[in-house]
Amino acid sequence: MNMRKILLSTQKFVENALSGEGSGHDWWHIYRVWNTAKHLAKKEGGDLLVIELSSLLHDIADRKFNAGSVKRGTEKVHAFLHSIKVEEKIIEQVCEIVQFSSFASSFLPDGTRRKMSTLEGKIVQDADRLDAIGAIGIARAFAYGGHKGTEIYNPTIKPTLPTSKKQYTQGETHTINHFYEKLLLLKDLMNTKTAQKIAINRHKYMEQFLKEFINEWDGIL
Ligand code: ADP
Ligand code: NI
C-alpha cells in the first residue's frame, strides 16, 4: 500500500473506533492533533509517515479504552498496522510513540517525566499537548469534568502538583484545579521550538480565562 492509502485506512479505523466519544478523545481531537502534527513536522522535520500514523493512533492505545492497560492498546495498534501491511520498522516506531504519548503514562517511578526520545515522538506529544491548552483545552477540560461528574470549581479543594501516575489518575479534584495540576504546566513541557511558540498565546488565553472566572466567582462585578 502507498502512503496515501495507509493513512486513509488508518483514518477510517480511528474514526470508527472513536467517533461520538464523550470524554475529549473524540475523532475531532485526533483530527486536530493530526493537523497540528503535520504543521509541526513542516517546521521541525521528522519522518512524516511515522508522525501521521502516530498522531492518528495515539489515543487508541490510551489506558481509558483498554481496561487500564496501555500495553493492550499498543497491541491493538500493532495488529491493525500489521493487517494493512505497514513495514515492521515503521510499526515499531509508531508503537513506541503511542505507548508514551499520554501525560499520565509519561511519569517515571521517581516522579519525573519520561522524555520522548525521537523527533517524531516529540512532535506528536507536542501536538497532543497543544490540543489540551487554549480555548479548545478549556472546552475539553469542562467536557471531561461533565463526563466524570466533577464540579466545575470548589474553592475548598486546593490544587496539588502531581508527582506520580497514580496520584494524577486517582486524585479527587474539580475542573479548575486541573488547570493548575496539568494545563498550565504544559507550556514549559513542549519539546519543540515551534510548539513552544504556539503554546505562549494559548497559555495566556487560559490565564485570562481563570482570572475572569475567579473574579465572577468572587462577585467582583
Ligand atoms: P492524556 O491522554 O495526556 O493522559 P487525558 O486523557 O488525561 O490526557 O486528558 C484528555 C483531555 O481531558 C485533556 O484535554 C485533559 O486536559 C482533559 N482532562 C483530563 N483529566 C481531567 C480532569 N481531571 N479534569 C478536567 N479535564 C481533564
Ligand atoms: Ni490525545
Short mmCIF file of C-alpha atoms and ligand atoms in Angstrom, two decimals:
data_model
loop_
_atom_site.label_atom_id
_atom_site.label_comp_id
_atom_site.label_asym_id
_atom_site.label_seq_id
_atom_site.Cartn_x
_atom_site.Cartn_y
_atom_site.Cartn_z
CA MET A 1 0.00 0.00 0.00
CA ASN A 2 1.23 3.51 -0.67
CA MET A 3 1.38 6.19 2.00
CA ARG A 4 -1.92 7.81 1.00
CA LYS A 5 -3.82 4.52 1.21
CA ILE A 6 -2.21 3.61 4.53
CA LEU A 7 -3.26 6.94 6.01
CA LEU A 8 -6.78 6.66 4.61
CA SER A 9 -7.27 3.17 6.09
CA THR A 10 -5.88 4.37 9.40
CA GLN A 11 -8.15 7.41 9.41
CA LYS A 12 -11.18 5.14 8.82
CA PHE A 13 -10.09 2.74 11.56
CA VAL A 14 -9.68 5.57 14.09
CA GLU A 15 -12.87 7.41 13.08
CA ASN A 16 -14.78 4.22 13.53
CA ALA A 17 -13.20 3.48 16.91
CA LEU A 18 -13.54 6.95 18.46
CA SER A 19 -16.48 8.77 16.87
CA GLY A 20 -19.00 10.05 19.38
CA GLU A 21 -16.62 9.54 22.31
CA GLY A 22 -17.60 11.99 25.07
CA SER A 23 -14.52 12.33 27.28
CA GLY A 24 -12.49 14.58 25.00
CA HIS A 25 -10.91 11.87 22.86
CA ASP A 26 -13.38 12.04 20.02
CA TRP A 27 -12.40 11.89 16.35
CA TRP A 28 -12.16 15.69 16.10
CA HIS A 29 -9.47 15.72 18.79
CA ILE A 30 -7.50 13.26 16.66
CA TYR A 31 -8.16 15.34 13.56
CA ARG A 32 -6.77 18.50 15.24
CA VAL A 33 -3.72 16.66 16.61
CA TRP A 34 -3.06 15.19 13.17
CA ASN A 35 -3.20 18.66 11.54
CA THR A 36 -1.05 20.25 14.22
CA ALA A 37 1.49 17.42 13.96
CA LYS A 38 1.72 17.93 10.19
CA HIS A 39 2.28 21.65 10.77
CA LEU A 40 5.00 20.97 13.35
CA ALA A 41 6.63 18.44 11.00
CA LYS A 42 6.84 21.05 8.25
CA LYS A 43 8.85 23.30 10.54
CA GLU A 44 10.76 20.69 12.55
CA GLY A 45 11.28 17.77 10.13
CA GLY A 46 10.91 14.09 11.02
CA ASP A 47 9.51 11.06 9.21
CA LEU A 48 6.07 12.14 8.04
CA LEU A 49 4.53 8.65 7.85
CA VAL A 50 5.56 7.85 11.44
CA ILE A 51 4.31 11.25 12.62
CA GLU A 52 0.95 11.00 10.85
CA LEU A 53 0.28 7.39 11.89
CA SER A 54 1.24 8.09 15.49
CA SER A 55 -0.94 11.17 15.75
CA LEU A 56 -3.87 9.28 14.25
CA LEU A 57 -3.40 6.29 16.56
CA HIS A 58 -2.17 7.94 19.77
CA ASP A 59 -5.44 7.62 21.68
CA ILE A 60 -6.27 4.09 20.54
CA ALA A 61 -3.64 2.90 22.99
CA ASP A 62 -4.97 5.10 25.82
CA ARG A 63 -5.48 3.18 29.02
CA LYS A 64 -9.02 4.61 29.30
CA PHE A 65 -10.15 2.50 26.36
CA ASN A 66 -8.27 -0.66 27.18
CA ALA A 67 -9.37 -1.62 30.66
CA GLY A 68 -6.46 0.33 32.18
CA SER A 69 -3.80 -1.37 30.07
CA VAL A 70 -1.66 0.72 27.72
CA LYS A 71 0.08 -2.50 26.66
CA ARG A 72 -3.16 -3.98 25.38
CA GLY A 73 -3.87 -0.79 23.46
CA THR A 74 -0.43 -0.83 21.90
CA GLU A 75 -1.01 -4.43 20.78
CA LYS A 76 -4.22 -3.27 19.10
CA VAL A 77 -2.28 -0.60 17.19
CA HIS A 78 0.36 -3.16 16.23
CA ALA A 79 -2.24 -5.65 14.96
CA PHE A 80 -4.03 -3.00 12.92
CA LEU A 81 -0.88 -1.68 11.20
CA HIS A 82 0.23 -5.25 10.55
CA SER A 83 -3.15 -6.00 8.94
CA ILE A 84 -2.69 -3.18 6.42
CA LYS A 85 0.87 -4.36 5.72
CA VAL A 86 2.84 -1.45 7.12
CA GLU A 87 6.56 -2.21 7.38
CA GLU A 88 7.58 -3.69 10.73
CA LYS A 89 10.22 -0.97 11.21
CA ILE A 90 7.55 1.75 10.98
CA ILE A 91 5.14 -0.19 13.25
CA GLU A 92 7.80 -0.39 15.96
CA GLN A 93 8.35 3.36 15.86
CA VAL A 94 4.63 4.15 15.97
CA CYS A 95 4.00 1.75 18.86
CA GLU A 96 6.84 3.27 20.87
CA ILE A 97 5.31 6.73 20.41
CA VAL A 98 1.68 5.90 21.18
CA GLN A 99 2.72 3.98 24.27
CA PHE A 100 4.28 7.01 25.93
CA SER A 101 2.43 9.96 24.41
CA SER A 102 -0.10 10.43 27.21
CA PHE A 103 0.58 12.71 30.15
CA ALA A 104 -0.40 10.03 32.62
CA SER A 105 1.93 7.38 31.23
CA SER A 106 4.86 9.80 30.98
CA PHE A 107 5.60 9.57 34.72
CA LEU A 108 8.68 7.59 35.73
CA PRO A 109 8.69 5.76 39.10
CA ASP A 110 10.71 8.59 40.69
CA GLY A 111 8.06 11.18 39.80
CA THR A 112 10.00 12.81 36.97
CA ARG A 113 8.69 12.63 33.42
CA ARG A 114 9.93 10.49 30.59
CA LYS A 115 11.24 12.44 27.60
CA MET A 116 10.26 11.30 24.14
CA SER A 117 13.46 10.02 22.57
CA THR A 118 12.71 10.63 18.87
CA LEU A 119 11.85 13.80 16.96
CA GLU A 120 8.68 12.10 15.69
CA GLY A 121 7.62 11.32 19.26
CA LYS A 122 8.37 14.85 20.41
CA ILE A 123 6.20 16.27 17.63
CA VAL A 124 3.22 14.01 18.31
CA GLN A 125 3.41 14.67 22.04
CA ASP A 126 3.56 18.43 21.43
CA ALA A 127 0.58 18.30 19.06
CA ASP A 128 -1.45 16.33 21.62
CA ARG A 129 -0.48 18.74 24.40
CA LEU A 130 -1.29 21.81 22.30
CA ASP A 131 -4.83 20.46 21.98
CA ALA A 132 -5.12 20.37 25.78
CA ILE A 133 -4.48 24.12 26.17
CA GLY A 134 -6.01 27.35 24.85
CA ALA A 135 -9.71 27.79 24.02
CA ILE A 136 -10.04 24.16 22.95
CA GLY A 137 -8.20 22.99 26.04
CA ILE A 138 -10.68 24.90 28.22
CA ALA A 139 -13.65 23.38 26.37
CA ARG A 140 -12.17 19.88 26.65
CA ALA A 141 -11.45 20.24 30.36
CA PHE A 142 -15.07 21.12 31.15
CA ALA A 143 -16.37 18.46 28.79
CA TYR A 144 -14.20 15.93 30.63
CA GLY A 145 -15.40 17.20 34.02
CA GLY A 146 -19.02 16.88 32.89
CA HIS A 147 -18.35 13.38 31.64
CA LYS A 148 -16.87 12.41 35.02
CA GLY A 149 -19.50 14.33 37.01
CA THR A 150 -16.99 16.51 38.85
CA GLU A 151 -17.68 20.08 40.00
CA ILE A 152 -16.56 22.98 37.79
CA TYR A 153 -14.95 24.59 40.84
CA ASN A 154 -14.78 24.11 44.59
CA PRO A 155 -12.64 26.65 46.47
CA THR A 156 -12.24 24.29 49.46
CA ILE A 157 -10.27 21.76 47.38
CA LYS A 158 -6.82 23.18 46.62
CA PRO A 159 -4.68 22.00 43.70
CA THR A 160 -1.82 19.55 44.31
CA LEU A 161 1.03 19.17 41.88
CA PRO A 162 1.02 15.62 40.55
CA THR A 163 4.21 13.65 41.13
CA SER A 164 3.13 10.19 40.05
CA LYS A 165 0.87 8.47 37.61
CA LYS A 166 -1.21 7.01 40.46
CA GLN A 167 -1.75 10.38 42.06
CA TYR A 168 -2.58 12.05 38.75
CA THR A 169 -5.14 9.45 37.77
CA GLN A 170 -6.75 8.92 41.18
CA GLY A 171 -6.80 12.36 42.81
CA GLU A 172 -10.23 13.81 43.63
CA THR A 173 -10.37 17.22 42.05
CA HIS A 174 -12.56 19.73 40.22
CA THR A 175 -12.06 21.17 36.77
CA ILE A 176 -10.47 24.49 37.77
CA ASN A 177 -7.80 22.55 39.69
CA HIS A 178 -7.00 20.64 36.54
CA PHE A 179 -5.63 23.88 35.09
CA TYR A 180 -3.14 24.20 37.95
CA GLU A 181 -2.37 20.50 38.09
CA LYS A 182 -1.78 20.00 34.39
CA LEU A 183 -2.85 22.54 31.78
CA LEU A 184 -0.75 25.50 32.97
CA LEU A 185 2.31 23.23 33.17
CA LEU A 186 2.19 22.19 29.54
CA LYS A 187 3.69 25.38 28.08
CA ASP A 188 7.05 24.59 29.66
CA LEU A 189 6.89 20.92 28.71
CA MET A 190 6.76 21.47 24.95
CA ASN A 191 9.60 19.63 23.20
CA THR A 192 9.92 21.68 20.01
CA LYS A 193 10.55 25.39 19.41
CA THR A 194 7.55 25.64 17.07
CA ALA A 195 5.17 24.21 19.68
CA GLN A 196 6.67 26.41 22.41
CA LYS A 197 5.77 29.48 20.35
CA ILE A 198 2.20 28.31 19.73
CA ALA A 199 1.81 27.46 23.41
CA ILE A 200 2.56 31.00 24.59
CA ASN A 201 -0.70 32.51 23.29
CA ARG A 202 -2.81 29.56 24.31
CA HIS A 203 -1.33 29.74 27.79
CA LYS A 204 -2.12 33.46 28.11
CA TYR A 205 -5.67 32.79 27.00
CA MET A 206 -6.15 30.24 29.81
CA GLU A 207 -4.69 32.65 32.37
CA GLN A 208 -7.14 35.33 31.27
CA PHE A 209 -9.99 32.86 31.47
CA LEU A 210 -9.03 31.82 35.02
CA LYS A 211 -8.73 35.42 36.16
CA GLU A 212 -12.18 36.25 34.78
CA PHE A 213 -13.66 33.05 36.24
CA ILE A 214 -12.37 33.78 39.75
CA ASN A 215 -13.48 37.43 39.52
CA GLU A 216 -17.01 36.39 38.63
CA TRP A 217 -16.96 33.69 41.32
CA ASP A 218 -15.87 36.20 43.93
CA GLY A 219 -18.67 38.54 42.91
CA ILE A 220 -16.41 41.23 41.50
CA LEU A 221 -18.96 42.90 39.25
P1 ADP B 1 -3.59 12.23 28.44
O1 ADP B 1 -4.12 11.48 27.23
O2 ADP B 1 -2.45 13.15 28.13
O3 ADP B 1 -3.39 11.33 29.63
P2 ADP B 1 -6.11 12.81 29.35
O4 ADP B 1 -6.59 11.65 28.56
O5 ADP B 1 -5.96 12.68 30.81
O6 ADP B 1 -4.71 13.23 28.81
O7 ADP B 1 -6.98 14.06 29.00
C1 ADP B 1 -7.80 14.20 27.89
C2 ADP B 1 -8.48 15.57 27.95
O8 ADP B 1 -9.28 15.66 29.12
C3 ADP B 1 -7.47 16.70 28.06
O9 ADP B 1 -7.91 17.85 27.39
C4 ADP B 1 -7.38 16.92 29.54
O10 ADP B 1 -6.97 18.22 29.88
C5 ADP B 1 -8.78 16.64 29.99
N1 ADP B 1 -8.75 16.12 31.37
C6 ADP B 1 -8.07 15.06 31.85
N2 ADP B 1 -8.24 14.91 33.18
C7 ADP B 1 -9.05 15.92 33.55
C8 ADP B 1 -9.62 16.34 34.79
N3 ADP B 1 -9.39 15.68 35.93
N4 ADP B 1 -10.42 17.42 34.80
C9 ADP B 1 -10.68 18.09 33.65
N5 ADP B 1 -10.18 17.75 32.44
C10 ADP B 1 -9.39 16.69 32.39
NI NI B 2 -4.88 12.88 22.56
#
